[in-house]
mmCIF file of C-alpha atoms and ligand atoms in Angstrom:
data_model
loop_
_atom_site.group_PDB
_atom_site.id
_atom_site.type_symbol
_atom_site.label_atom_id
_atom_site.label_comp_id
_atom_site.label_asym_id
_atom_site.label_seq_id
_atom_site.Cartn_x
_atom_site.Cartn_y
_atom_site.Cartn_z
ATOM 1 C CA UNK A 1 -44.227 38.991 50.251
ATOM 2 C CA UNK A 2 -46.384 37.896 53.292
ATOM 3 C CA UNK A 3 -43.027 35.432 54.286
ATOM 4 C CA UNK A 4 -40.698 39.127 54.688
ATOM 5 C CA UNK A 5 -43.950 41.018 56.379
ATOM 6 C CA UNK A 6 -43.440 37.626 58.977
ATOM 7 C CA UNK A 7 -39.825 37.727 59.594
ATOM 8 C CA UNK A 8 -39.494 41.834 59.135
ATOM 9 C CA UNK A 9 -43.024 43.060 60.726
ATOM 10 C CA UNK A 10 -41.200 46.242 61.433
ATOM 11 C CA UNK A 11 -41.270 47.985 58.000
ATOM 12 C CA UNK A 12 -42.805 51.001 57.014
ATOM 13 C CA UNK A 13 -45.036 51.797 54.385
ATOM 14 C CA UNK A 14 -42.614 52.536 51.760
ATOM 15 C CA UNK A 15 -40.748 49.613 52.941
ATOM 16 C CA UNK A 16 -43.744 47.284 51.894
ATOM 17 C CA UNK A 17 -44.149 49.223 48.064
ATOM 18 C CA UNK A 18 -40.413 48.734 47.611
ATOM 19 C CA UNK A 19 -40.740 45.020 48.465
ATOM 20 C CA UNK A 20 -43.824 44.595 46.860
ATOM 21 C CA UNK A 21 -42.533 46.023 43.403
ATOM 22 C CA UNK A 22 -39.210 44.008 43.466
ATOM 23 C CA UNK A 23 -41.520 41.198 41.264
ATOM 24 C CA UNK A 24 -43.174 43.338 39.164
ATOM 25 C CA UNK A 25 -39.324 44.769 37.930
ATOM 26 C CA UNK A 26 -37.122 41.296 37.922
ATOM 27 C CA UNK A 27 -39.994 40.097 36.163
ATOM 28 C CA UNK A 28 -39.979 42.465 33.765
ATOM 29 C CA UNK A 29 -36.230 42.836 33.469
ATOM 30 C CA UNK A 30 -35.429 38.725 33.434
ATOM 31 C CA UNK A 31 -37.347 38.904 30.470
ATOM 32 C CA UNK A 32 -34.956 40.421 28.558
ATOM 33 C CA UNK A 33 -31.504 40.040 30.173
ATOM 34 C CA UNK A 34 -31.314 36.603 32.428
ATOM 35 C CA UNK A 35 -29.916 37.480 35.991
ATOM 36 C CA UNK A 36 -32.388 35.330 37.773
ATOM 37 C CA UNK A 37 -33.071 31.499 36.699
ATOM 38 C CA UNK A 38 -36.239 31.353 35.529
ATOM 39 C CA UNK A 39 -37.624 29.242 38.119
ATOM 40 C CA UNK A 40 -35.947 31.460 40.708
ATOM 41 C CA UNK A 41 -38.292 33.834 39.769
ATOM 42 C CA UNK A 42 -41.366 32.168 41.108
ATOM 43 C CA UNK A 43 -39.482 32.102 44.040
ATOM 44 C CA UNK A 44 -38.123 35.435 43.973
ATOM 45 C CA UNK A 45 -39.326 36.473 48.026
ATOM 46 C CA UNK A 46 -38.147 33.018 49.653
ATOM 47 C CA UNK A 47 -34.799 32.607 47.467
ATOM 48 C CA UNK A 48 -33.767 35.585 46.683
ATOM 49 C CA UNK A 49 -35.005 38.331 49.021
ATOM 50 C CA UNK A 50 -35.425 36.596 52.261
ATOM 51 C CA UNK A 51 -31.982 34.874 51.742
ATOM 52 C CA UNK A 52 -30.565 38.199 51.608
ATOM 53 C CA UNK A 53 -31.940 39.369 54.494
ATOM 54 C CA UNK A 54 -30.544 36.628 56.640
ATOM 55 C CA UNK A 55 -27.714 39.012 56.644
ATOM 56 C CA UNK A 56 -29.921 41.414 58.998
ATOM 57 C CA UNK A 57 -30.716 38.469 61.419
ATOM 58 C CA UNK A 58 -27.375 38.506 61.924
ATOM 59 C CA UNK A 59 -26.039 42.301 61.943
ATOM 60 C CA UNK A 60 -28.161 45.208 62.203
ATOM 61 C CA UNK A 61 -26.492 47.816 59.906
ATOM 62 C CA UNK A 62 -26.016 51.555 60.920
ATOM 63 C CA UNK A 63 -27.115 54.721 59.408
ATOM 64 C CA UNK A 64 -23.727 55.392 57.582
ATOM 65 C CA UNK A 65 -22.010 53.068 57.298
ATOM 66 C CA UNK A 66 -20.683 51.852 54.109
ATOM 67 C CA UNK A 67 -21.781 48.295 52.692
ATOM 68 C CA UNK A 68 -19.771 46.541 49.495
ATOM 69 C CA UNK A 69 -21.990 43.848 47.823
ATOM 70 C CA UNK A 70 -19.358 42.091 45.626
ATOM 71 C CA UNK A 71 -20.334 39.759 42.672
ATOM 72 C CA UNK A 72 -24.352 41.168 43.355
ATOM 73 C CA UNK A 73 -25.393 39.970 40.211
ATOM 74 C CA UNK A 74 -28.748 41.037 39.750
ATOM 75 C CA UNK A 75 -28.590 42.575 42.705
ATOM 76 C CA UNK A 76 -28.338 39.908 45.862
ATOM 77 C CA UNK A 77 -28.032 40.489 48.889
ATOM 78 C CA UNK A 78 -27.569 44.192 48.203
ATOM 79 C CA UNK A 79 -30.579 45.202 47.130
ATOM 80 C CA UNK A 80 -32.695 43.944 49.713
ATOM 81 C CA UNK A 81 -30.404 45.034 52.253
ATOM 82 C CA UNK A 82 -30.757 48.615 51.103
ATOM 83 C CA UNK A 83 -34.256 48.004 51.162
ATOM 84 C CA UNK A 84 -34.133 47.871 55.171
ATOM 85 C CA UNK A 85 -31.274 50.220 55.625
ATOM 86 C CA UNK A 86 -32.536 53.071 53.675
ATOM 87 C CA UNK A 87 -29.668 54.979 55.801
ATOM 88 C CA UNK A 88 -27.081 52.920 54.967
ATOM 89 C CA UNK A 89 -24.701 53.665 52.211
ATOM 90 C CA UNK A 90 -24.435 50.528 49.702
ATOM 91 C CA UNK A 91 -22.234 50.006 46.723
ATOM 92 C CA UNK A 92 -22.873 46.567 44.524
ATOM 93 C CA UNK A 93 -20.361 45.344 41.940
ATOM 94 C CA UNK A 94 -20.192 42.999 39.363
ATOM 95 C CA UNK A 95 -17.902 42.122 36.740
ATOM 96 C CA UNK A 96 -20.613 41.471 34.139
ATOM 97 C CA UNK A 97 -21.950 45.160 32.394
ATOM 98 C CA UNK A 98 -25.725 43.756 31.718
ATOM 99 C CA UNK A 99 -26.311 42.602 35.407
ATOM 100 C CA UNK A 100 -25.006 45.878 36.718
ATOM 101 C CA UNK A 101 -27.662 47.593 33.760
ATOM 102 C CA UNK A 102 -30.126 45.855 35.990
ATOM 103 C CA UNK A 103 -29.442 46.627 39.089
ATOM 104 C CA UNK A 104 -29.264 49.946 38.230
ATOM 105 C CA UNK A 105 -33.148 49.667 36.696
ATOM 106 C CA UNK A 106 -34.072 48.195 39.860
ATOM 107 C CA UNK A 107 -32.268 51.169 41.960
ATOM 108 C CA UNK A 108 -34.610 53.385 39.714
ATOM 109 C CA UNK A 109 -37.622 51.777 39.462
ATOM 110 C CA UNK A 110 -37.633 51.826 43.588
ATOM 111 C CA UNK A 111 -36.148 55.046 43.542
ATOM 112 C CA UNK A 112 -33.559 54.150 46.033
ATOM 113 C CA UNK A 113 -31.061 56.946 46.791
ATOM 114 C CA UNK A 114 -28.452 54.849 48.795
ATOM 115 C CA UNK A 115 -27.116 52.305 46.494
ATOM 116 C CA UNK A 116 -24.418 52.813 44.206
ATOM 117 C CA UNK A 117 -24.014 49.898 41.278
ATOM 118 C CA UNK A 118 -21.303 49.667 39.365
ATOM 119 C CA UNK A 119 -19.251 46.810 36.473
ATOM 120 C CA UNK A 120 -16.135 46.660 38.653
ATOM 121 C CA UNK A 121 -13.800 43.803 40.088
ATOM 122 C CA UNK A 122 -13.205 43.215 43.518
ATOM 123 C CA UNK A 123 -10.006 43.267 43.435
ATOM 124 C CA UNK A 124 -9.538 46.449 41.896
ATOM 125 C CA UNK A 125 -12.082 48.191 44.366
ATOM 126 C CA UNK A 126 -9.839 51.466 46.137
ATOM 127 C CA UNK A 127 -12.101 52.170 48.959
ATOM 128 C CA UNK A 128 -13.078 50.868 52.934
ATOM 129 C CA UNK A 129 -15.678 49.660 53.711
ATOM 130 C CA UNK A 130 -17.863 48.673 57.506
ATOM 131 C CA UNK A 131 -19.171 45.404 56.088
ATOM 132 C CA UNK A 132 -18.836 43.448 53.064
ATOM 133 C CA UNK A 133 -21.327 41.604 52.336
ATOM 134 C CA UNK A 134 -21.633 38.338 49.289
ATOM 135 C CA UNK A 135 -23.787 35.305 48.376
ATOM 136 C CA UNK A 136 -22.298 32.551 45.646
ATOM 137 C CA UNK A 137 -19.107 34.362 44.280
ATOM 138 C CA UNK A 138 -16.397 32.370 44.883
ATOM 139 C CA UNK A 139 -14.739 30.069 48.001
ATOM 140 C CA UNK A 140 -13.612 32.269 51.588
ATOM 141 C CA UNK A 141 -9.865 31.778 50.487
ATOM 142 C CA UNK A 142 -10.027 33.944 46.978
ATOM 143 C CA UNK A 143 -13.058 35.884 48.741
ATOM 144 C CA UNK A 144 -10.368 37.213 51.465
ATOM 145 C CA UNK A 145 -7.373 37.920 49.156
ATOM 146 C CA UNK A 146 -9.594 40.006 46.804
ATOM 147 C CA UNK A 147 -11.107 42.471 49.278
ATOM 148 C CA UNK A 148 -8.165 42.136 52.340
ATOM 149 C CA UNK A 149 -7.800 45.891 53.460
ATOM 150 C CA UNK A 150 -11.051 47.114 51.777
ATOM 151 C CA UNK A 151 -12.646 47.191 55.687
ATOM 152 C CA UNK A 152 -12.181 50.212 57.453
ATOM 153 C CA UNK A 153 -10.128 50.405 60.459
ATOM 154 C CA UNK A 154 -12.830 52.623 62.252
ATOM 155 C CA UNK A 155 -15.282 50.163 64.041
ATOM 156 C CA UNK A 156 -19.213 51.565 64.010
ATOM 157 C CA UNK A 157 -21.039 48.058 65.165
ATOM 158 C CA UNK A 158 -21.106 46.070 67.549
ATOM 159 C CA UNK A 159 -19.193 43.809 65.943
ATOM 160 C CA UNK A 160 -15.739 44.165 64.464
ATOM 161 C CA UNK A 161 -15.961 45.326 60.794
ATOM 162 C CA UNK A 162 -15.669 42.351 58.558
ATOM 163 C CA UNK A 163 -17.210 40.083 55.979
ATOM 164 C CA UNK A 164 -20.865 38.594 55.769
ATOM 165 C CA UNK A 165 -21.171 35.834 53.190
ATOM 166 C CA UNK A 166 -24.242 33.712 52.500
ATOM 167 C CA UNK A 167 -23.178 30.209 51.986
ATOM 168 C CA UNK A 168 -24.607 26.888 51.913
ATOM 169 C CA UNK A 169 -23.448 23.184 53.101
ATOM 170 C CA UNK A 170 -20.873 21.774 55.369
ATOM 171 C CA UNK A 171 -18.203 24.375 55.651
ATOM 172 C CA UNK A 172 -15.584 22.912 57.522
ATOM 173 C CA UNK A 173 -12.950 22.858 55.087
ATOM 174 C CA UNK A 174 -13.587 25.740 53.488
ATOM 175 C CA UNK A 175 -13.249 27.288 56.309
ATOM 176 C CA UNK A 176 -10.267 25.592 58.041
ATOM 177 C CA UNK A 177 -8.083 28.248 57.719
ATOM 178 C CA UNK A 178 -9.967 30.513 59.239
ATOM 179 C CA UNK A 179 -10.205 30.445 63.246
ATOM 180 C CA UNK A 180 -12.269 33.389 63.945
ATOM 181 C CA UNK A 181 -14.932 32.628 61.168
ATOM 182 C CA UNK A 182 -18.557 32.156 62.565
ATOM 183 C CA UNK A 183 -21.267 30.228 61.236
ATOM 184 C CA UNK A 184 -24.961 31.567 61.769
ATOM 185 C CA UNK A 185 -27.321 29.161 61.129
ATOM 186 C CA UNK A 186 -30.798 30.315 58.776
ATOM 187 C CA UNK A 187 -32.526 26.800 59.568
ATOM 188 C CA UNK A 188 -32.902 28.489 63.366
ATOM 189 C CA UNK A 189 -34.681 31.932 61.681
ATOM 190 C CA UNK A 190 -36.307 31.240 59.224
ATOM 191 C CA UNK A 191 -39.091 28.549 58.955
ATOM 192 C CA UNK A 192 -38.517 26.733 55.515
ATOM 193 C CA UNK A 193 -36.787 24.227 54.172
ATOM 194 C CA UNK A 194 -35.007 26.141 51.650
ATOM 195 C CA UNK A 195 -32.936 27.657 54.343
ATOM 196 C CA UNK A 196 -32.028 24.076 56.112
ATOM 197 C CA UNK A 197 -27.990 24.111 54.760
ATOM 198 C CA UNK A 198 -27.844 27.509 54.623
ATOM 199 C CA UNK A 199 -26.001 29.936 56.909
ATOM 200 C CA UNK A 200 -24.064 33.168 57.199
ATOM 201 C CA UNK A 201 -20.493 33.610 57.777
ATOM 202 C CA UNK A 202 -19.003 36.316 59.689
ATOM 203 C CA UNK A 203 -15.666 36.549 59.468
ATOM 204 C CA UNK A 204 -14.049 39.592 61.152
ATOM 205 C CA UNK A 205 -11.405 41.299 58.958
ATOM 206 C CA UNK A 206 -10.883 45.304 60.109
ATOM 207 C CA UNK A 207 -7.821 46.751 58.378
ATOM 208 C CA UNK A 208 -5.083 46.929 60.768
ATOM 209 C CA UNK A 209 -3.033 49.079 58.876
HETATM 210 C C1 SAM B 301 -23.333 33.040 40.877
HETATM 211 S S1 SAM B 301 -23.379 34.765 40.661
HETATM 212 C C2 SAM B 301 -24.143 35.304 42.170
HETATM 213 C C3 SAM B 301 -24.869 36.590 41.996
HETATM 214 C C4 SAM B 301 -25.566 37.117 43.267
HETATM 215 N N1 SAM B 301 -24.612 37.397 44.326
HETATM 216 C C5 SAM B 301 -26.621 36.152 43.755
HETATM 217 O O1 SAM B 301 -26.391 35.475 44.748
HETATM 218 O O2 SAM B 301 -27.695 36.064 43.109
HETATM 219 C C6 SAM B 301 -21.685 35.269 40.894
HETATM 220 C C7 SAM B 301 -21.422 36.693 40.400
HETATM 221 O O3 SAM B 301 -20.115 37.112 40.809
HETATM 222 C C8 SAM B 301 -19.566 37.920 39.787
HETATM 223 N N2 SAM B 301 -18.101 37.967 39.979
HETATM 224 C C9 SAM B 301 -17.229 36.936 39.832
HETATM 225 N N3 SAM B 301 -15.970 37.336 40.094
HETATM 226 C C10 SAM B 301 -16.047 38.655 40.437
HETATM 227 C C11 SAM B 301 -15.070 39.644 40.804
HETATM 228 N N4 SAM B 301 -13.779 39.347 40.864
HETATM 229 N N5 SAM B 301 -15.499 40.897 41.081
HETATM 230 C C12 SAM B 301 -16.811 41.207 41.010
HETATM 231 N N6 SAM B 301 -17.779 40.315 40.656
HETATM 232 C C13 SAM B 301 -17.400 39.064 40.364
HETATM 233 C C14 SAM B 301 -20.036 37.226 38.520
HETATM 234 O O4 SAM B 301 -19.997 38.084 37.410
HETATM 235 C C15 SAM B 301 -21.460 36.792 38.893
HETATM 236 O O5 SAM B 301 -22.420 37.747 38.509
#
């Protein structure tokens, strides 16, 4: 907890419960359904919530906008993000019914009122969203086809409306075939060597149409 308190020394009391109590309830919950590898677990602030938060190194999300986590398993990087953006609108999906029956006893357990979780597949999502955000779902190619006009065409941020993905590794030819893709690197923010690969991708994608 002390590694978010370092990076995030902004928060506010209920901020720091909300944080704090994130072990006490994956702990509890991994127990009986697996979302988070065991040894993950130990980890849970560095791997898990921290990563997630990269995201906010990178864009500072407004008070209404709408965030999509897609493929949030047991709940990364939305829940954390909704963590700091208690004004921010977030909906987390994921195709598999038991890791959504978590998230949702994590959303209660915290008593956070602005996520949304729900079993659904990208693809058949019918809604717009400012930013959509992902970590270990699939490659950028099948990423973009599943959630192409699901950004809305109304720009609140600084930056155009788009995707932010956590990924990991030399990315060059995953992301060849996209020009305007940009690579932020977590080895620069964040002081351990389980962020040294990783990065976020921003990859601007407002609905045109
Ligand atoms: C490796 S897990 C990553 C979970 C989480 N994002 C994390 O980083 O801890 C990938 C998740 O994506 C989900 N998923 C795969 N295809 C999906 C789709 N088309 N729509 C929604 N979720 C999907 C899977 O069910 C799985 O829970």
């Amino acid at each position: 907890m002390e590694e978010i308190l370092k990076y995030f020394p902004d928060l506010t009391p209920l901020q720091i419960s909300q944080f704090e109590k994130l072990e006490e309830v994956y702990t509890e919950w991994n127990a009986k359904i697996n979302v988070i590898s065991r040894k993950d677990i130990q980890e849970l602030y560095t791997k898990h919530v921290l990563h997630s938060l990269g995201i906010a190194k990178v864009m500072e999300f407004l008070p209404g906008a709408k965030i999509m986590d897609v493929g949030t398993g047991g709940g990364f990087p939305g829940i954390p993000l909704a963590i700091l953006y208690p004004e921010t609108q977030f909906y987390l999906i994921d195709i598999i019914a038991k890791k959504i029956r978590v998230v949702n006893e994590v959303i209660q357990a915290l008593e956070l009122k602005n996520v949304v979780a729900e079993q659904k597949r990208a693809e058949t999502v019918d809604e717009k969203f400012d930013f959509i955000v992902s970590r270990a779902v699939t490659n950028m190619s099948d990423f973009v086809k599943w959630i192409r006009h699901k950004t809305a065409k109304e720009n609140k941020h600084e930056f155009e409306n788009g995707i932010l993905y956590l990924k990991g590794g030399d990315l060059t030819e995953e992301l060849k075939d996209f020009p305007k893709a940009v690579e932020f690197d977590l080895t620069n923010i964040f002081d351990n060597e389980f962020f040294e690969t990783k990065k976020v991708v921003y990859l601007p994608l407002k609905y045109k149409g």
